[in-house]
mmCIF file of C-alpha atoms in Angstrom:
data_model
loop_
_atom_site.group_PDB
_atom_site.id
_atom_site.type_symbol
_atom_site.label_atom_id
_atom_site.label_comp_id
_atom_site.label_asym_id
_atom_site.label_seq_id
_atom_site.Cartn_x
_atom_site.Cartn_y
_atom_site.Cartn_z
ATOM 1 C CA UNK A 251 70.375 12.049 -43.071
ATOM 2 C CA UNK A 252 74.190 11.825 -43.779
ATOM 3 C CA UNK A 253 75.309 13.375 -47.145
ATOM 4 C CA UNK A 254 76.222 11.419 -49.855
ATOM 5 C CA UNK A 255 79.484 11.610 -52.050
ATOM 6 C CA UNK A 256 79.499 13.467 -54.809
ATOM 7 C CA UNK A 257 82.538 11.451 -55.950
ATOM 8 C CA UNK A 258 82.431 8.083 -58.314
ATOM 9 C CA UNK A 259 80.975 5.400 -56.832
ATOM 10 C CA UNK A 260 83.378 2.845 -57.790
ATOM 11 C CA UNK A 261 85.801 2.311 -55.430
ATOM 12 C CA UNK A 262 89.358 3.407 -56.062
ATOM 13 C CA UNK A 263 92.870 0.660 -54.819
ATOM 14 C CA UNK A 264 96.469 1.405 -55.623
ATOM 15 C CA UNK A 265 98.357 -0.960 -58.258
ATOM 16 C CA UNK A 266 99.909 -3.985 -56.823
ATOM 17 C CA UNK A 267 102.854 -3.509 -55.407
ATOM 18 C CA UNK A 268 103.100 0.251 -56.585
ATOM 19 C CA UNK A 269 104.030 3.251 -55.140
ATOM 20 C CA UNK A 270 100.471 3.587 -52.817
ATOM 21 C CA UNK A 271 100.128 0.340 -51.631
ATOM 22 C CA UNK A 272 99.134 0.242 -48.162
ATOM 23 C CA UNK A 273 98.342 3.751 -48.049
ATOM 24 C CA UNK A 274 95.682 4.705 -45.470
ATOM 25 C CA UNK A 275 93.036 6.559 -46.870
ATOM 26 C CA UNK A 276 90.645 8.983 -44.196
ATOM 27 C CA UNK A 277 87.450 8.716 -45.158
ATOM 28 C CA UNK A 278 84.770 10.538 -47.015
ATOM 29 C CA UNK A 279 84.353 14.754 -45.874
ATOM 30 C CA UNK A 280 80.589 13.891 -46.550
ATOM 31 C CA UNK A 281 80.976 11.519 -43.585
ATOM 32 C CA UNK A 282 83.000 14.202 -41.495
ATOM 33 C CA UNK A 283 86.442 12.904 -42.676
ATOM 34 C CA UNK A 284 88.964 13.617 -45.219
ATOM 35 C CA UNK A 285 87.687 12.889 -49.041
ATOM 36 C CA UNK A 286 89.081 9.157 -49.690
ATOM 37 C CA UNK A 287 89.145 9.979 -53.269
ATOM 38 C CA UNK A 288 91.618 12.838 -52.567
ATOM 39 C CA UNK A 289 93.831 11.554 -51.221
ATOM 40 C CA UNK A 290 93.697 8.579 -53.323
ATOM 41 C CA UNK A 291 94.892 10.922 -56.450
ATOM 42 C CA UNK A 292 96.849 13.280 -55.234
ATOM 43 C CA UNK A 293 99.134 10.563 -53.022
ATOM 44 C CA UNK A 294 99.809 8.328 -55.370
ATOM 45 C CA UNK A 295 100.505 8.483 -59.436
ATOM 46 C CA UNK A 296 99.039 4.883 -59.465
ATOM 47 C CA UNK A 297 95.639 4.584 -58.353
ATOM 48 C CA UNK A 298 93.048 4.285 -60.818
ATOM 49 C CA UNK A 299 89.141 3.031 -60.803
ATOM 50 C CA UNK A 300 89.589 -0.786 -60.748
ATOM 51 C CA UNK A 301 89.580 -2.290 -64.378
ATOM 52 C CA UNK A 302 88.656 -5.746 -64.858
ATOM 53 C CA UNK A 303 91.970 -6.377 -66.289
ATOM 54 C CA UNK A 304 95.610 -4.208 -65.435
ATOM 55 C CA UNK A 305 96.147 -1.531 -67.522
ATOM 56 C CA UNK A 306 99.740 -1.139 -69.092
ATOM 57 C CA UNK A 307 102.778 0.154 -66.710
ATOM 58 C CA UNK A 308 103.234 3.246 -69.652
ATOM 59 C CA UNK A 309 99.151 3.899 -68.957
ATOM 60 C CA UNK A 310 99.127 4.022 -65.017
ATOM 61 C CA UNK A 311 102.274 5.880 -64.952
ATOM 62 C CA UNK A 312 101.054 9.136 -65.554
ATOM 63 C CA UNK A 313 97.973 11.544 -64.562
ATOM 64 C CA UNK A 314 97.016 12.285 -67.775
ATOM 65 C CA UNK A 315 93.697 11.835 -69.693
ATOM 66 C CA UNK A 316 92.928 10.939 -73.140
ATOM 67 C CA UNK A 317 94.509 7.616 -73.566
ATOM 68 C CA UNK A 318 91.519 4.971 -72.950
ATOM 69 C CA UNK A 319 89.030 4.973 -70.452
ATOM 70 C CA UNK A 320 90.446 4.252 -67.083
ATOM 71 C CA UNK A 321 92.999 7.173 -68.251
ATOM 72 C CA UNK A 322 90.052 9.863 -68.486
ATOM 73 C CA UNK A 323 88.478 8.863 -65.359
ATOM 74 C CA UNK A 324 91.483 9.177 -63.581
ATOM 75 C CA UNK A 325 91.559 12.919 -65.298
ATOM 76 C CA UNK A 326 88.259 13.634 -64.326
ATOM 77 C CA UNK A 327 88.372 12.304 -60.178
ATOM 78 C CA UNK A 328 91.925 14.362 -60.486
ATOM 79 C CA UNK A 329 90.189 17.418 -61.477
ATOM 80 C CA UNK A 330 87.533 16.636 -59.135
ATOM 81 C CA UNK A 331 89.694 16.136 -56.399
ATOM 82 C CA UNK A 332 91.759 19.535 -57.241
ATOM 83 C CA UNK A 333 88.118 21.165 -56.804
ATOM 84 C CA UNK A 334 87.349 19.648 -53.638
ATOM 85 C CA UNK A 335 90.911 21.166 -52.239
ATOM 86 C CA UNK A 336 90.313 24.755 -53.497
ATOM 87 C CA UNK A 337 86.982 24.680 -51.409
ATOM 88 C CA UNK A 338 88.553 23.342 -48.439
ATOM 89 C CA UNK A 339 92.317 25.050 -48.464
ATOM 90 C CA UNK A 340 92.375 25.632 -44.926
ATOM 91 C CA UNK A 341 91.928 21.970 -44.518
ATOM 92 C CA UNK A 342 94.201 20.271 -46.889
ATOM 93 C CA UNK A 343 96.846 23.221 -46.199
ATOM 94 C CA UNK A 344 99.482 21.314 -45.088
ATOM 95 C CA UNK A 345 99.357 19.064 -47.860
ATOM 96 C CA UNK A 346 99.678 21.201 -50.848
ATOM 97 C CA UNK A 347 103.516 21.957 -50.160
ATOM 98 C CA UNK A 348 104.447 18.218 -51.020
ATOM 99 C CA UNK A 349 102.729 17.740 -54.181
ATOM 100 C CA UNK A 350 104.006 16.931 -57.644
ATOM 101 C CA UNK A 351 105.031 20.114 -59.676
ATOM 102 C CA UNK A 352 102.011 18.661 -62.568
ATOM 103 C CA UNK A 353 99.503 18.719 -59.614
ATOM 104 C CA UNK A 354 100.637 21.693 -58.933
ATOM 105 C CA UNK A 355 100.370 23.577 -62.122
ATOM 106 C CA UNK A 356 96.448 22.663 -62.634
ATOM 107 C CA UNK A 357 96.304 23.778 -58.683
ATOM 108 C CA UNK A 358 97.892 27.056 -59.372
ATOM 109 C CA UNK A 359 95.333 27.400 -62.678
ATOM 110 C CA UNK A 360 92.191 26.864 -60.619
ATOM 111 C CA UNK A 361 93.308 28.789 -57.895
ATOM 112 C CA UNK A 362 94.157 31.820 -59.968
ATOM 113 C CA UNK A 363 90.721 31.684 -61.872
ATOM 114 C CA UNK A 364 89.286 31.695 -58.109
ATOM 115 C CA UNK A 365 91.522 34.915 -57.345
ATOM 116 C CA UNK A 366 92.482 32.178 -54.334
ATOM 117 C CA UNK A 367 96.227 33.025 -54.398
ATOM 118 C CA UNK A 368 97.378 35.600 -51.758
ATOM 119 C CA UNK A 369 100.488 36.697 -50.232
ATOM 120 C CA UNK A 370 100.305 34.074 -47.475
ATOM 121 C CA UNK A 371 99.915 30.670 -49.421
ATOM 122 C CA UNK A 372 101.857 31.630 -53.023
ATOM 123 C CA UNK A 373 105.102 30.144 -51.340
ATOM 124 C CA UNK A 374 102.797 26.363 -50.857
ATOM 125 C CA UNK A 375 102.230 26.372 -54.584
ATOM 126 C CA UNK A 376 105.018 27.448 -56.331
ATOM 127 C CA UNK A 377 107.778 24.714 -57.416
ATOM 128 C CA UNK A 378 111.092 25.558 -58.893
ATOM 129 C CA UNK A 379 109.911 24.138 -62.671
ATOM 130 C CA UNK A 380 106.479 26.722 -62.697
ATOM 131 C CA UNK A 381 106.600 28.475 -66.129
ATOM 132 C CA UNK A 382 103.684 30.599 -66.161
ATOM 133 C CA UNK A 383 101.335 32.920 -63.189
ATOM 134 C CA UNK A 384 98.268 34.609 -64.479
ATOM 135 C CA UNK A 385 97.918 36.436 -60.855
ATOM 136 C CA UNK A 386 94.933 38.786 -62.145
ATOM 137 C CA UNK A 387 92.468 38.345 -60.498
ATOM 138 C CA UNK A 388 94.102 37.852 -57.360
ATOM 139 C CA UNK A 389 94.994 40.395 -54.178
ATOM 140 C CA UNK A 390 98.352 39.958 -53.622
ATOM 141 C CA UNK A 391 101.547 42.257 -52.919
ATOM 142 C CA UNK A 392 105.587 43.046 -53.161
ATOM 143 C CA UNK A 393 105.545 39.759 -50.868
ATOM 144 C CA UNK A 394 104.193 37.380 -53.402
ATOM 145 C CA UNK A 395 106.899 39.021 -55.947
ATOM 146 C CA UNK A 396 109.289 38.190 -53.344
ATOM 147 C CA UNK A 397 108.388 34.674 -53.077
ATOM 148 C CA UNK A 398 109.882 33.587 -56.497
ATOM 149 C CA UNK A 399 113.153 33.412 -55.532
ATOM 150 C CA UNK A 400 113.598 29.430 -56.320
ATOM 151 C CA UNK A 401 111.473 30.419 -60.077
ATOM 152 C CA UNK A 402 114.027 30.479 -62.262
ATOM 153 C CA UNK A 403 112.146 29.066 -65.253
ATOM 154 C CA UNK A 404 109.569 31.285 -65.055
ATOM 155 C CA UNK A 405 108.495 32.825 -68.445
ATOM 156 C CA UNK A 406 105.054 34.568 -67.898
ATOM 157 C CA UNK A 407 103.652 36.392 -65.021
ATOM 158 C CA UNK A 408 100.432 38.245 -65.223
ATOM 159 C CA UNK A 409 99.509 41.010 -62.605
ATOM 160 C CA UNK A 410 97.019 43.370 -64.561
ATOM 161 C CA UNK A 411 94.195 44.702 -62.699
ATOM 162 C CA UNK A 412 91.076 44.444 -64.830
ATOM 163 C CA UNK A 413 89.285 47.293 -62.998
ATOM 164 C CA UNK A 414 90.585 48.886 -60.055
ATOM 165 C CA UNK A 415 94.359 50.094 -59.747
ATOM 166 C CA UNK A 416 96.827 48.178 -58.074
ATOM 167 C CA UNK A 417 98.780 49.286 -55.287
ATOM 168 C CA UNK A 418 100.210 46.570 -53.744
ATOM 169 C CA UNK A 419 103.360 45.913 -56.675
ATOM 170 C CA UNK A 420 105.985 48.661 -56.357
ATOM 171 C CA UNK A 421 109.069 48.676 -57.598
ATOM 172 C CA UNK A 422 110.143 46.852 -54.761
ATOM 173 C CA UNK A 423 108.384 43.825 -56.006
ATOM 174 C CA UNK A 424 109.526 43.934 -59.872
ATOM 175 C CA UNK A 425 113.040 44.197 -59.166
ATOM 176 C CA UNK A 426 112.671 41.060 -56.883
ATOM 177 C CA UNK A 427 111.088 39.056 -60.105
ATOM 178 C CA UNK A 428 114.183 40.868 -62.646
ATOM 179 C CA UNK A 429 116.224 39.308 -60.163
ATOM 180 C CA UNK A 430 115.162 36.068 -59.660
ATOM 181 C CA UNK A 431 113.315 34.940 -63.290
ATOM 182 C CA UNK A 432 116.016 35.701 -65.819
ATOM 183 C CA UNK A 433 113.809 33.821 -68.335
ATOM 184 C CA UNK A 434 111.181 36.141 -68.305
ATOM 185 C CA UNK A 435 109.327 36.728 -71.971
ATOM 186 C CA UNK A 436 106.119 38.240 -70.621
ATOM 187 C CA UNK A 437 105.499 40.685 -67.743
ATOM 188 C CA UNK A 438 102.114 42.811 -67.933
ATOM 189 C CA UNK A 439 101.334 44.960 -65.316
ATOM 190 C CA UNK A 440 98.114 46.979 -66.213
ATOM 191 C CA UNK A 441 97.194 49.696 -64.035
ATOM 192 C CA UNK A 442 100.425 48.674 -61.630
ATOM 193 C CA UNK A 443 100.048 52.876 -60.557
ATOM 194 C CA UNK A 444 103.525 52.300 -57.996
ATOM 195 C CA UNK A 445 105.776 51.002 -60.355
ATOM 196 C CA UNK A 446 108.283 53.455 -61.335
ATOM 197 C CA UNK A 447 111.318 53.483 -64.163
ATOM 198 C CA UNK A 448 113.484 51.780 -61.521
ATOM 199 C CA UNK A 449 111.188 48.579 -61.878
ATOM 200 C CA UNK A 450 111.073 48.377 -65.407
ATOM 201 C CA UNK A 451 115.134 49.386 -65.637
ATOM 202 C CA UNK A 452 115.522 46.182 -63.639
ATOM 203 C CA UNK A 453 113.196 44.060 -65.725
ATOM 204 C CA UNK A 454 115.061 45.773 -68.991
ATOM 205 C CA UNK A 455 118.490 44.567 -67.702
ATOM 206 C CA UNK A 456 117.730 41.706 -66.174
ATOM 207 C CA UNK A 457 115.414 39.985 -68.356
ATOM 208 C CA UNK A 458 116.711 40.262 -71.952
ATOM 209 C CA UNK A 459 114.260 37.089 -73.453
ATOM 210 C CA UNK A 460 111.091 40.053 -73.192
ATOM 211 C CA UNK A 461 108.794 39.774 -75.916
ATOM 212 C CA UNK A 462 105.926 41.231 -74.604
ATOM 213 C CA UNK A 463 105.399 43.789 -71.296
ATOM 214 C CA UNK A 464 102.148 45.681 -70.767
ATOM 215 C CA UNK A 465 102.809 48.936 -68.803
ATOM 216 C CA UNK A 466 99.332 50.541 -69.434
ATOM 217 C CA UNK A 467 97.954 53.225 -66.654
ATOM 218 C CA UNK A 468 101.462 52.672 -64.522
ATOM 219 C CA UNK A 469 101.221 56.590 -64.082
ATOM 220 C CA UNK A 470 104.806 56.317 -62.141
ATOM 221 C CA UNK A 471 106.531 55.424 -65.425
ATOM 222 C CA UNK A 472 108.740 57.803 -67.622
ATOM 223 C CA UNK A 473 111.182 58.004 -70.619
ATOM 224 C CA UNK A 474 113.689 56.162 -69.000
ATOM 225 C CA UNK A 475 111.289 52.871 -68.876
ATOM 226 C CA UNK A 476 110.909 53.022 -72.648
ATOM 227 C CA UNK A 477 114.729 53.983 -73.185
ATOM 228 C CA UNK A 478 115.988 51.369 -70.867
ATOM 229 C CA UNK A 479 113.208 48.274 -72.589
ATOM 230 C CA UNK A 480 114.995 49.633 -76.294
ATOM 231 C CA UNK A 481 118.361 49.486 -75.597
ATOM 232 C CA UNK A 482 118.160 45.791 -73.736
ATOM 233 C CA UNK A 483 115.327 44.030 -75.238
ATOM 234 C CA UNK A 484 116.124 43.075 -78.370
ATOM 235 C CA UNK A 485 113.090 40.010 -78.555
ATOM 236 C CA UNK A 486 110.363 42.972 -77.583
ATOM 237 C CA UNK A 487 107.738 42.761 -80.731
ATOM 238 C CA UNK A 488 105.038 44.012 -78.186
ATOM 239 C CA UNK A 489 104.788 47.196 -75.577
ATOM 240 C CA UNK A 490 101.782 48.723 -73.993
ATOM 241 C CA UNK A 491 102.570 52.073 -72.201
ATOM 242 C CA UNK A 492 99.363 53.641 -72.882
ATOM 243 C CA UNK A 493 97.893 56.419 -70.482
ATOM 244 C CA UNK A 494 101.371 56.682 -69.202
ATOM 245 C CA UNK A 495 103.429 60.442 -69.017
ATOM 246 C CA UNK A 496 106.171 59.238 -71.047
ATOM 247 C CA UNK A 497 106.689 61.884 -74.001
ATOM 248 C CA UNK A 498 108.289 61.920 -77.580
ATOM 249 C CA UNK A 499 111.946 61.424 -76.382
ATOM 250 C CA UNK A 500 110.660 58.202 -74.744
ATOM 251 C CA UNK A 501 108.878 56.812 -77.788
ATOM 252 C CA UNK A 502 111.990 57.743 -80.269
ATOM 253 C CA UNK A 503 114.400 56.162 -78.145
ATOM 254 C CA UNK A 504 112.439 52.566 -77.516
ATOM 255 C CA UNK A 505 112.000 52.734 -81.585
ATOM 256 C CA UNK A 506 116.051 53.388 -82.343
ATOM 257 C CA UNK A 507 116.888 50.495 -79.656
ATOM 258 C CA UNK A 508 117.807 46.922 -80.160
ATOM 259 C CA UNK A 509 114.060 46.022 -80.591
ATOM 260 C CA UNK A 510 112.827 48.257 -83.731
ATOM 261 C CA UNK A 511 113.200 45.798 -86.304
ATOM 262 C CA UNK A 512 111.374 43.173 -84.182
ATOM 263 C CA UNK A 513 108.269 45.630 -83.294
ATOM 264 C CA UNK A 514 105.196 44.656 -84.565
ATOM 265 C CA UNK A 515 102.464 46.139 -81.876
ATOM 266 C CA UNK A 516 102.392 49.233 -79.809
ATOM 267 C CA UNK A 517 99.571 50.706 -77.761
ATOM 268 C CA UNK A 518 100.132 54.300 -76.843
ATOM 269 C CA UNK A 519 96.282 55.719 -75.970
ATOM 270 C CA UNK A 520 95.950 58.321 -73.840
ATOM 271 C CA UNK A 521 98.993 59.872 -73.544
ATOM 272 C CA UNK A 522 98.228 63.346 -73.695
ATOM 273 C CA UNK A 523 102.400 64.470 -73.894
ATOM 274 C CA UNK A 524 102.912 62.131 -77.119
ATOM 275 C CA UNK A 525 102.976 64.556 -80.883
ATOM 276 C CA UNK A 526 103.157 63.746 -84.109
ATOM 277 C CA UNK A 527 107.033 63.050 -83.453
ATOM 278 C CA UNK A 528 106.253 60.370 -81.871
ATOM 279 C CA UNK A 529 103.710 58.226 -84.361
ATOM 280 C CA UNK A 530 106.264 59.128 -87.185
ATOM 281 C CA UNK A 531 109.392 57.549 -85.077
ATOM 282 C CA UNK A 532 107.097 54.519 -84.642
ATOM 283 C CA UNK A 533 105.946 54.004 -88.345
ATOM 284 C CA UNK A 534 109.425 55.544 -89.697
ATOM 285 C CA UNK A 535 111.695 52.729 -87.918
ATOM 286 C CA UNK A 536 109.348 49.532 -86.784
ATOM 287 C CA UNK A 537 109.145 47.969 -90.219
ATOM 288 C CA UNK A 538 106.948 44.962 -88.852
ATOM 289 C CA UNK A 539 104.453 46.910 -87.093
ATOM 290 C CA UNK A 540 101.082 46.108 -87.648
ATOM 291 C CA UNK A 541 98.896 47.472 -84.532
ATOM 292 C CA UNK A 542 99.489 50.705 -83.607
ATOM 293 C CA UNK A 543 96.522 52.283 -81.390
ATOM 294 C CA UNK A 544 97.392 55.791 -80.010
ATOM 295 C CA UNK A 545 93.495 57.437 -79.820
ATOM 296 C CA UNK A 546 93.097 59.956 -77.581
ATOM 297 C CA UNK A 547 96.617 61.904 -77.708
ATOM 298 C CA UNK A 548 95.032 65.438 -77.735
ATOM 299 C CA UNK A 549 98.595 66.535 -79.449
ATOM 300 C CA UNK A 550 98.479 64.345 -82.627
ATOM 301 C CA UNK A 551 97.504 66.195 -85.378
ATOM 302 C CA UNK A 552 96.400 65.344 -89.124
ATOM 303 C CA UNK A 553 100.079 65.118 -89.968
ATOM 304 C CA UNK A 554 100.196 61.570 -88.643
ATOM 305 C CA UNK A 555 97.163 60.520 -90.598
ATOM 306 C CA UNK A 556 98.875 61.743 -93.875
ATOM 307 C CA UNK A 557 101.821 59.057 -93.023
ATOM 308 C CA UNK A 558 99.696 56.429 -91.923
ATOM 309 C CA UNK A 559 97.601 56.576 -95.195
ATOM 310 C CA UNK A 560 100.500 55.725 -97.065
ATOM 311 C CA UNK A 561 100.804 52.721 -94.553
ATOM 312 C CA UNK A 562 97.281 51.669 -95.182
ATOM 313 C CA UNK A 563 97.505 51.303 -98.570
ATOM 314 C CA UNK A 564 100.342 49.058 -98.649
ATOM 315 C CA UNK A 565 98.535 46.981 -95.950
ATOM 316 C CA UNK A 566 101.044 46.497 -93.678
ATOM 317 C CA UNK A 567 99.207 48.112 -90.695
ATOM 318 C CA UNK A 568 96.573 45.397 -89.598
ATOM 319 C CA UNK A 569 94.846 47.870 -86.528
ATOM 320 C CA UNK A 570 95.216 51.508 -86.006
ATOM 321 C CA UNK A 571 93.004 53.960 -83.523
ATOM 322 C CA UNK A 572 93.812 57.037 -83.305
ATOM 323 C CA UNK A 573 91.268 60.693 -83.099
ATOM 324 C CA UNK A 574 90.612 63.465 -84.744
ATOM 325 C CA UNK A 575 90.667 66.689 -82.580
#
């Protein structure tokens, strides 16, 4: 028995005289082809299940759900369709290069949630316009860094490692995305163990819009990370450099920097070199902060709890964590 579709029924024709008229559509992968219904969507911006009567030029012109009926099933046989290519990516290779930077985005999404992104195919997806990477869950390398040459606009770029450290992203690779994303606001890099001050130095220089850069478990950091983020970074209002080896000099001079006033959250657990000196730099010059976690620094004593207190009570800290040795 030949498998069925598990597409709409309905067949699916290109406007009159648009854009995909007389486009040749390969038939069904249920029938050993292509999917029709693919290539229907992601060729042309002006097919659409049939209506009895033609939508409005404003309606067709766009992918985009929400705006009557024929609109969301168009949104649903696109998100169908962008399914259909994850599962076959080998197959439909060729054709991801040449699609629309909107197809692209939701391409990019599902593919990150699949970890499907590597160091081999990043270059097909990425356009010049992307804004945002959540790279997470995906195994990639310095070579997928090096790839976003031509992504200028790019504002957020996630590359923490949930469980496992990360060895692939050096410093190598960061300096390549300082260089080429000048627009940068968030860089996290969780349990990045190979990146070293020179990374972050770049990113610090380089990419002055940071508000927010996670540095937690990146045991190859130092002071000079957390000196260089304070002195060029005056947007920072968030910085995780917890079970890191940077020390009290470190912490004083990110909280005199450009970025003190603008502080509001700062995760420091686990650094076993950080004293009192540190916490009281923090809540002494960040006037805005309101999370401030530094539990298990074995070298914070009871004199920090006698200046948060005062904190406390005047409810301007929101969340603190710290222990009692």
């Amino acid at each position: 028995m030949r498998p069925s579709c598990r597409f709409p029924p309905q067949p699916l024709r290109p406007s009159p005289g648009g854009p995909g008229a007389g486009l040749h559509l390969p038939s069904c992968p249920a029938a050993g082809g292509g999917c029709r219904h693919f290539g229907a969507v992601l060729r042309s911006r002006w097919v659409a299940a049939a209506p009895r009567s033609p939508l409005p030029a404003a309606a067709m012109s766009r992918l985009s759900g929400g705006w009557d009926r024929a609109g969301e099933e168009v949104q649903l046989l696109l998100d169908l369709c962008l399914q259909c290519l994850t599962k076959n990516l080998s197959r439909y290779a060729a054709d991801i290069k040449s699609l629309p930077p909107n197809i692209k985005d939701k391409l990019i999404t599902l593919m990150s949630r699949q970890g499907q992104i590597t160091d081999s195919n990043i270059s097909e997806v990425l356009h010049p316009a992307v804004e945002s990477l959540d790279l997470r869950d995906c195994d990639i390398s310095d070579n997928a860094l090096l790839q976003l040459y031509n992504c200028k606009q790019l504002k957020k770029i996630n590359l923490n490692s949930c469980k496992e450290n990360r060895l692939g992203i050096t410093s190598e690779g960061v300096i390549a995305l300082a260089l080429s994303c000048p627009y940068l606001c968030e860089a996290s890099f969780k349990r990045c163990c190979d990146i070293t001050d020179s990374g972050v130095l770049a990113l610090a220089l380089n990419c002055q819009f940071l508000q927010i850069v996670n540095l937690g478990s990146c045991s190859g950091i130092m002071d000079a990370s957390l000196q260089a983020l304070g002195e060029n970074c005056k947007f920072l209002h968030s910085v995780d450099f917890s079970s890191t080896r940077v020390t009290d000099d470190g912490v004083v001079a990110l909280v005199s920097g450009t970025c003190s006033k603008n502080l509001k959250e700062i995760h420091m657990e686990r650094c076993v070199n950080l004293t009192d000196v540190a916490v009281e730099a923090v809540l002494t010059c960040c006037p805005k902060i309101h999370i401030f976690l530094f539990h298990g620094c074995p070298l914070v004593t009871d004199r920090s709890r006698d200046v948060l207190e005062q904190l406390v009570i005047s409810n301007k800290i929101k969340q603190v964590t710290w222990t009692v040795y």
